[in-house]
PDB file of C-alpha atoms and ligand atoms in Angstrom:
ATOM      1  CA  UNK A   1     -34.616 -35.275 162.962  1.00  0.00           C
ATOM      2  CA  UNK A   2     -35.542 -38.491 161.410  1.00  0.00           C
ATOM      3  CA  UNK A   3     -36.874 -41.891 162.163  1.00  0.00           C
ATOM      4  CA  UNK A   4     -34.539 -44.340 160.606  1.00  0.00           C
ATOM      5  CA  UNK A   5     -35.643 -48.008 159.420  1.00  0.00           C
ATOM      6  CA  UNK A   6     -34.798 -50.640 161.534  1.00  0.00           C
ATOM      7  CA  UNK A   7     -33.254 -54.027 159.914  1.00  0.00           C
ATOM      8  CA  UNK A   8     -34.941 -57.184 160.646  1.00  0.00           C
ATOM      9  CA  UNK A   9     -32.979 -60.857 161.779  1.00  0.00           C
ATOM     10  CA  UNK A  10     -32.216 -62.621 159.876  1.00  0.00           C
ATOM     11  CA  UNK A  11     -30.604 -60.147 157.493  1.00  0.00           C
ATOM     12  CA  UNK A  12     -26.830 -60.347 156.761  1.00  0.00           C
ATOM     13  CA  UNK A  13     -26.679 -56.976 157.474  1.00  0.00           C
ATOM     14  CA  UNK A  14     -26.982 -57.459 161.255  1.00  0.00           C
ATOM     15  CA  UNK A  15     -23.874 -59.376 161.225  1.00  0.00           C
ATOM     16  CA  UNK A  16     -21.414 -56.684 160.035  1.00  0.00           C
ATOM     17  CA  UNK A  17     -19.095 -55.537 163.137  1.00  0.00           C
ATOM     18  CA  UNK A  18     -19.430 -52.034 163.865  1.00  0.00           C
ATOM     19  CA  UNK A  19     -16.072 -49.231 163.771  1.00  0.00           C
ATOM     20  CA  UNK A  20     -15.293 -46.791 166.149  1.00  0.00           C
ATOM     21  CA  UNK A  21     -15.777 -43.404 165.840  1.00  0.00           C
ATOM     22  CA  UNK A  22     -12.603 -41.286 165.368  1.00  0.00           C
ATOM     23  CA  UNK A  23     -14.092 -37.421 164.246  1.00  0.00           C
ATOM     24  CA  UNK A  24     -17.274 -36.251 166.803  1.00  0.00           C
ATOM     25  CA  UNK A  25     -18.903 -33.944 163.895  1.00  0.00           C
ATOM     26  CA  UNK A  26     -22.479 -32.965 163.704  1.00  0.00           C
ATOM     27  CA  UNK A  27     -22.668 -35.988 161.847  1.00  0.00           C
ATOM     28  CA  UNK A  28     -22.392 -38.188 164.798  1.00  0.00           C
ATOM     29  CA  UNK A  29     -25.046 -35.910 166.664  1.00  0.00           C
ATOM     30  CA  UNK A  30     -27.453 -35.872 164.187  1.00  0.00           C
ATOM     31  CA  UNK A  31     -27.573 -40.080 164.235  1.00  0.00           C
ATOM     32  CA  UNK A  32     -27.444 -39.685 167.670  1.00  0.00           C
ATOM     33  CA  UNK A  33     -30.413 -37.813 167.309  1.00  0.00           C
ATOM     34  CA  UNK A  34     -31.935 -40.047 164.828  1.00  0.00           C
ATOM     35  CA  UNK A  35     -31.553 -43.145 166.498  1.00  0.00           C
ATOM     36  CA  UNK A  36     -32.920 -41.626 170.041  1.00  0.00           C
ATOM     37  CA  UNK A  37     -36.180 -41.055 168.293  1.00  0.00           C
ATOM     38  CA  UNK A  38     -36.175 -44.063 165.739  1.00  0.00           C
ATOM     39  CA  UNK A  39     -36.094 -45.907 169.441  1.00  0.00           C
ATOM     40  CA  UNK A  40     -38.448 -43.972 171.441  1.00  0.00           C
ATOM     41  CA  UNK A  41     -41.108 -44.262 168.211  1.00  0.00           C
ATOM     42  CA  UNK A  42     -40.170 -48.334 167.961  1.00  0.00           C
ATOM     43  CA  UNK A  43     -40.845 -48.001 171.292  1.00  0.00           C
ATOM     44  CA  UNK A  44     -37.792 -49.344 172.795  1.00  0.00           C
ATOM     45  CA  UNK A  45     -35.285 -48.834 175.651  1.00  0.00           C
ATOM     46  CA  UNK A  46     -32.010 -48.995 173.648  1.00  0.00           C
ATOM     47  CA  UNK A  47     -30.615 -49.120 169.677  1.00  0.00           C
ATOM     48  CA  UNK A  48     -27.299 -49.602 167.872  1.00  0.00           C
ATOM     49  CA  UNK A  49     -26.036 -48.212 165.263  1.00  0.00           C
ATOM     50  CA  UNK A  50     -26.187 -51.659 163.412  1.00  0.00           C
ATOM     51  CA  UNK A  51     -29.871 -52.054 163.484  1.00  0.00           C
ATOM     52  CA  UNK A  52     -30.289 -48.916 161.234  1.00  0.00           C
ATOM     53  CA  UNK A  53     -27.457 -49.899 158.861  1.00  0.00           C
ATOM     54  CA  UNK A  54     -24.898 -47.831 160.551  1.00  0.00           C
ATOM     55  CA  UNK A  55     -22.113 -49.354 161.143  1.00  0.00           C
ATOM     56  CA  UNK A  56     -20.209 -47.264 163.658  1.00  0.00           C
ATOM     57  CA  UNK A  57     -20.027 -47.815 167.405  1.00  0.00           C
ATOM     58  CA  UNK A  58     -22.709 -46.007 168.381  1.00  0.00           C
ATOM     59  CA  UNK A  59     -25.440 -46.920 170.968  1.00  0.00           C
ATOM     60  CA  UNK A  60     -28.690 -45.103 172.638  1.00  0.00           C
ATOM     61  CA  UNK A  61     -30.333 -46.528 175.310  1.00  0.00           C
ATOM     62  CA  UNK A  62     -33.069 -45.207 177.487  1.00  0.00           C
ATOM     63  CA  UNK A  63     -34.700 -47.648 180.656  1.00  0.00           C
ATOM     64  CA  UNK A  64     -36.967 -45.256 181.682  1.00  0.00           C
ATOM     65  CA  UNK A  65     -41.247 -45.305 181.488  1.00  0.00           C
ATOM     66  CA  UNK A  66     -41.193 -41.666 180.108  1.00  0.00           C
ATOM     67  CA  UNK A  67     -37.856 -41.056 177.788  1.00  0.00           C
ATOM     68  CA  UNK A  68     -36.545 -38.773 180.621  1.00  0.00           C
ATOM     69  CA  UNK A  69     -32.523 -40.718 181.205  1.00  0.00           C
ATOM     70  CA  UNK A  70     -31.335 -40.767 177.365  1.00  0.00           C
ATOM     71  CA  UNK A  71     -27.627 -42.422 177.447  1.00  0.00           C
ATOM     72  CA  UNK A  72     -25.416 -41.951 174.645  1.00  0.00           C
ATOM     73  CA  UNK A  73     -22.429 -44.810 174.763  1.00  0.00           C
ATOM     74  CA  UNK A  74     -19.949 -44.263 171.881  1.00  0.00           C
ATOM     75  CA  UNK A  75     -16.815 -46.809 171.276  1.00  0.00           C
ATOM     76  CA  UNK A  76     -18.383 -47.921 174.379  1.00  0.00           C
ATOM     77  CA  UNK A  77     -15.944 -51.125 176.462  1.00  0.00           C
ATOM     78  CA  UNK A  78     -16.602 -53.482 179.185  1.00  0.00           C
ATOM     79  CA  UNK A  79     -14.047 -53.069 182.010  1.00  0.00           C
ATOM     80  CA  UNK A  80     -16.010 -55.387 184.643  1.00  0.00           C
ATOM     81  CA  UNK A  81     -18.364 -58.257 184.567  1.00  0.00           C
ATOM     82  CA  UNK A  82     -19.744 -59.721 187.961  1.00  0.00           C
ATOM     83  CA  UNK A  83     -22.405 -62.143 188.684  1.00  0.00           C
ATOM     84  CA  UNK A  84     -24.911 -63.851 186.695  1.00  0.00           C
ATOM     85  CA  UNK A  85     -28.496 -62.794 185.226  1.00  0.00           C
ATOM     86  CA  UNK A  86     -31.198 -64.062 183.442  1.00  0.00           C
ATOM     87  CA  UNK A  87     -33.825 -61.675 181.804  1.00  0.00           C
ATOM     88  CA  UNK A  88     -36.205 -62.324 178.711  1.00  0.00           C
ATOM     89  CA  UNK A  89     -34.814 -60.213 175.852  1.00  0.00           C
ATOM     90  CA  UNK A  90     -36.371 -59.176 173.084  1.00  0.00           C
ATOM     91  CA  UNK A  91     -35.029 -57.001 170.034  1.00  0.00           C
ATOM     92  CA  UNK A  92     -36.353 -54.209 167.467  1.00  0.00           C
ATOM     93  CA  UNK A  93     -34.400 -56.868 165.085  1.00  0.00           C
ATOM     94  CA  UNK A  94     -36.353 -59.520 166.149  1.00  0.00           C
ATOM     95  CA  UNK A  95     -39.915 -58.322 166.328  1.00  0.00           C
ATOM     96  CA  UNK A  96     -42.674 -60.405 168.445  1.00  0.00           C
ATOM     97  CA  UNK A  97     -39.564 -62.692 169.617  1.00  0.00           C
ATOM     98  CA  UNK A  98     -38.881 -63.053 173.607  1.00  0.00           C
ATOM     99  CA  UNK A  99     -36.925 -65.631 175.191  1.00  0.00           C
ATOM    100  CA  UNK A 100     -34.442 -65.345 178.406  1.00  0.00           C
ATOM    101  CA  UNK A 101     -30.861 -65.071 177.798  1.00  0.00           C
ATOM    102  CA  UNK A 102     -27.697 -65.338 180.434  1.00  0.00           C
ATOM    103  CA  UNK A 103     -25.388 -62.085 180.592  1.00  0.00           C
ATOM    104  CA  UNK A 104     -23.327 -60.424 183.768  1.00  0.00           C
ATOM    105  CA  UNK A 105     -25.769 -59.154 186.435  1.00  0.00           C
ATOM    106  CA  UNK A 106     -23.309 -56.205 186.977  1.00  0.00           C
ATOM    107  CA  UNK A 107     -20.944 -54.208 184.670  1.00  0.00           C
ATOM    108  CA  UNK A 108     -18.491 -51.264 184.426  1.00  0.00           C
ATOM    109  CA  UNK A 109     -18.403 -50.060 180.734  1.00  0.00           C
ATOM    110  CA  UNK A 110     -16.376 -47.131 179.037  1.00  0.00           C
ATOM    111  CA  UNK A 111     -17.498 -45.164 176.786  1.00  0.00           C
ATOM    112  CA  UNK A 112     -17.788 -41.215 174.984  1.00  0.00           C
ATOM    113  CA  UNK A 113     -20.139 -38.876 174.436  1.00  0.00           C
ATOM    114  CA  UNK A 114     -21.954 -37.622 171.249  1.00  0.00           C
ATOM    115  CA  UNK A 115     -19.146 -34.356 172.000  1.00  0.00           C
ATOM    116  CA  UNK A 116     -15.860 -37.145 172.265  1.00  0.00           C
ATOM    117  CA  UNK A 117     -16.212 -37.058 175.869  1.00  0.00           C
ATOM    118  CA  UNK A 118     -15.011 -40.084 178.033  1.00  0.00           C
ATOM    119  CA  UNK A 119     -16.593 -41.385 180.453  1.00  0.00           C
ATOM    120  CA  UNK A 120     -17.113 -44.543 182.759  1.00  0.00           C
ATOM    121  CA  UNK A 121     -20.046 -45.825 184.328  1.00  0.00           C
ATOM    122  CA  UNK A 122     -21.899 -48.833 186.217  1.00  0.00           C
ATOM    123  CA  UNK A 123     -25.180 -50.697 185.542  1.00  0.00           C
ATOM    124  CA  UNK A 124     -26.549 -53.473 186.938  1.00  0.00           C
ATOM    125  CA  UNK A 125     -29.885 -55.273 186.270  1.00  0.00           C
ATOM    126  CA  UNK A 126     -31.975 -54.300 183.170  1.00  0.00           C
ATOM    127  CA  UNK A 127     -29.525 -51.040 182.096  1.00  0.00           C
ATOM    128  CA  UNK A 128     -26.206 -53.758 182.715  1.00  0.00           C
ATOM    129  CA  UNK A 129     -28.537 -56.652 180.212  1.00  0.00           C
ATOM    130  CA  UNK A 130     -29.349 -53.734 177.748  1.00  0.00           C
ATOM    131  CA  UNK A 131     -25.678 -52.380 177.475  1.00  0.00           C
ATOM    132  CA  UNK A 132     -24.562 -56.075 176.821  1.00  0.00           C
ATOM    133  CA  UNK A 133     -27.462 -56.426 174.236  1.00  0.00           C
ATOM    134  CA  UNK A 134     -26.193 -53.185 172.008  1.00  0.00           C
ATOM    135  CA  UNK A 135     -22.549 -53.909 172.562  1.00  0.00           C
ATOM    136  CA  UNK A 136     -23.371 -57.136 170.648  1.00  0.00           C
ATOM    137  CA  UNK A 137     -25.447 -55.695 168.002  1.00  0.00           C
ATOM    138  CA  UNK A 138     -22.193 -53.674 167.204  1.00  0.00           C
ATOM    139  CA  UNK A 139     -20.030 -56.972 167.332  1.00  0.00           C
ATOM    140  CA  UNK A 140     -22.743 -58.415 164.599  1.00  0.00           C
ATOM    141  CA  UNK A 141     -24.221 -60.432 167.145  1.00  0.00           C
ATOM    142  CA  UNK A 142     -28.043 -61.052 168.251  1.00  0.00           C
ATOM    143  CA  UNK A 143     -29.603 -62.143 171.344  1.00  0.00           C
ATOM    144  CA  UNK A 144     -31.250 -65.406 169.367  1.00  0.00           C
ATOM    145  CA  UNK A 145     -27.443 -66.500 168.624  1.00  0.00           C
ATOM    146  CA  UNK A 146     -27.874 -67.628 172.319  1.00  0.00           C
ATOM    147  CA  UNK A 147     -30.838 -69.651 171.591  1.00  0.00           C
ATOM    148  CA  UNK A 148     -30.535 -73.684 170.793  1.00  0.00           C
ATOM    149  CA  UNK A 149     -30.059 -73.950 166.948  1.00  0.00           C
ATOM    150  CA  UNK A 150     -33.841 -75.678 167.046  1.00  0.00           C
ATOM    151  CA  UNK A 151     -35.457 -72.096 168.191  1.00  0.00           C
ATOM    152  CA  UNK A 152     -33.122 -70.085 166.204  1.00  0.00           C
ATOM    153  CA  UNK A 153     -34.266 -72.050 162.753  1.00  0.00           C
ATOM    154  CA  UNK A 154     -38.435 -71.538 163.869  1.00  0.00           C
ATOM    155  CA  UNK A 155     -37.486 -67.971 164.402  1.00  0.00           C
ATOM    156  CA  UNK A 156     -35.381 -67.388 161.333  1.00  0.00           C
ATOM    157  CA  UNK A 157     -38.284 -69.175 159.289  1.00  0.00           C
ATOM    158  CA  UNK A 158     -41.234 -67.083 161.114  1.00  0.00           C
ATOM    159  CA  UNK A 159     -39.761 -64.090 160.366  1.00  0.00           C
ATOM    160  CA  UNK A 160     -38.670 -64.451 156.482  1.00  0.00           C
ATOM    161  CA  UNK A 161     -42.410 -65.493 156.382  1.00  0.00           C
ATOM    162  CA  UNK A 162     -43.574 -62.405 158.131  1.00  0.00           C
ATOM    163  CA  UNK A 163     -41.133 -60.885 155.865  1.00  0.00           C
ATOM    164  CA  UNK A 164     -42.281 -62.201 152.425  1.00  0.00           C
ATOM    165  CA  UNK A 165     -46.457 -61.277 153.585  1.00  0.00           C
ATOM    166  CA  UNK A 166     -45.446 -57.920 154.636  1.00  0.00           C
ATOM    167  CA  UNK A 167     -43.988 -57.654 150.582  1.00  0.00           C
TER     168      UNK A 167
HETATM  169  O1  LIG B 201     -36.467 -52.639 173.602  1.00  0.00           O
HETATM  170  C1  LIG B 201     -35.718 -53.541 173.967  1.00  0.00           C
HETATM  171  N1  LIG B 201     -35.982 -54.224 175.112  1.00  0.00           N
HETATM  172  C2  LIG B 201     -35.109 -55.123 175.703  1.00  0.00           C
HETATM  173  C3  LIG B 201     -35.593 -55.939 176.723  1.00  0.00           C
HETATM  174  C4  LIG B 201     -34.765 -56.829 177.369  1.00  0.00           C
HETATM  175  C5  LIG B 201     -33.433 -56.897 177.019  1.00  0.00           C
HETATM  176  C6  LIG B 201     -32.931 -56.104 175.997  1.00  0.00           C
HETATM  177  C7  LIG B 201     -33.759 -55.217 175.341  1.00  0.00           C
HETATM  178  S1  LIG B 201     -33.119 -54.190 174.092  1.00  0.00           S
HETATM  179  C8  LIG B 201     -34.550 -53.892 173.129  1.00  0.00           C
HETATM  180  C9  LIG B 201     -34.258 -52.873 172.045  1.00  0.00           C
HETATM  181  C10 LIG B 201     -33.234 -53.444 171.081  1.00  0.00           C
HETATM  182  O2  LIG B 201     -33.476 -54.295 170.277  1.00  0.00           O
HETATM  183  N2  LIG B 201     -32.017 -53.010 171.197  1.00  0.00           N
HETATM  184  O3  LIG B 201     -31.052 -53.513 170.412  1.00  0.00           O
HETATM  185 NI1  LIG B 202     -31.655 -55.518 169.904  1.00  0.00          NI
END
């Protein structure tokens, strides 16, 4: 296993959108793997495949206080969107940034396994805001793009800053 580096807003690289996965190959579980404990050592409760310069449809996310629920959500789809939420997000892309965001309170999405397996599922509260958070990672998008353009030009300035000291 391996912990992967994370990319930081505002690079380009977060925008690319993500492909599906056609072959399930140890390939697949090995970044699986990788990103499960590249998120658990961030700490965080989910990652896509974007934020580690993958850029294949592949999310991890884990809600729980002690890493015991990991879900895997490959070429993962929203089927249903109900209701209205607001949380305060924050991203592994967008360190020491927190700000509250609108999504659907309650989902359905679709999804496969690490092994190709389909499967459905619900969420609803913080595991329905997370889903909607990596599904957009994988679409190139981040949670700041929500932001007025005022916030999202302090935030893209105080993190090339942060950026250019960390050098
Ligand atoms: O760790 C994370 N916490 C979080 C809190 C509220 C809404 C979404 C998230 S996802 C984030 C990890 C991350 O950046 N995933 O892309
Ligand atoms: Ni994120």
């Amino acid at each position: 296993m391996a912990l992967r580096e994370i990319l930081h807003y505002p690079d380009p690289r977060l925008r690319t959108v993500a492909k599906p996965v056609e072959v399930f190959d140890d390939s697949i579980r090995t970044l699986v793997k990788d990103m499960a404990e590249t998120m658990y050592a961030a700490p965080g409760i989910g990652l896509a495949a974007t934020q580690i310069d993958v850029h294949q449809r592949v999310i991890v996310i884990d809600i729980t206080p002690d890493k015991s629920d990991l879900k895997v959500f490959i070429n993962p789809q929203l089927t249903d969107l109900h209701g209205e939420t607001v949380m305060e997000e924050g991203c592994l892309s967008v360190p020491g940034v927190y700000d509250n965001v609108q999504r659907a309170e309650r989902i359905r999405v679709q999804a496969m396994d690490e092994n190709g397996k389909p499967f459905e599922m619900a969420a609803d509260d913080l595991l329905a805001v997370c889903i909607q958070h990596e599904i957009d990672h994988l679409d190139g998008k981040v949670f700041v793009d929500y932001l007025s353009p005022l916030k999202q030009q302090r935030i893209g300035k105080k993190l090339q800053k942060r950026q250019r000291v960390a050098l």
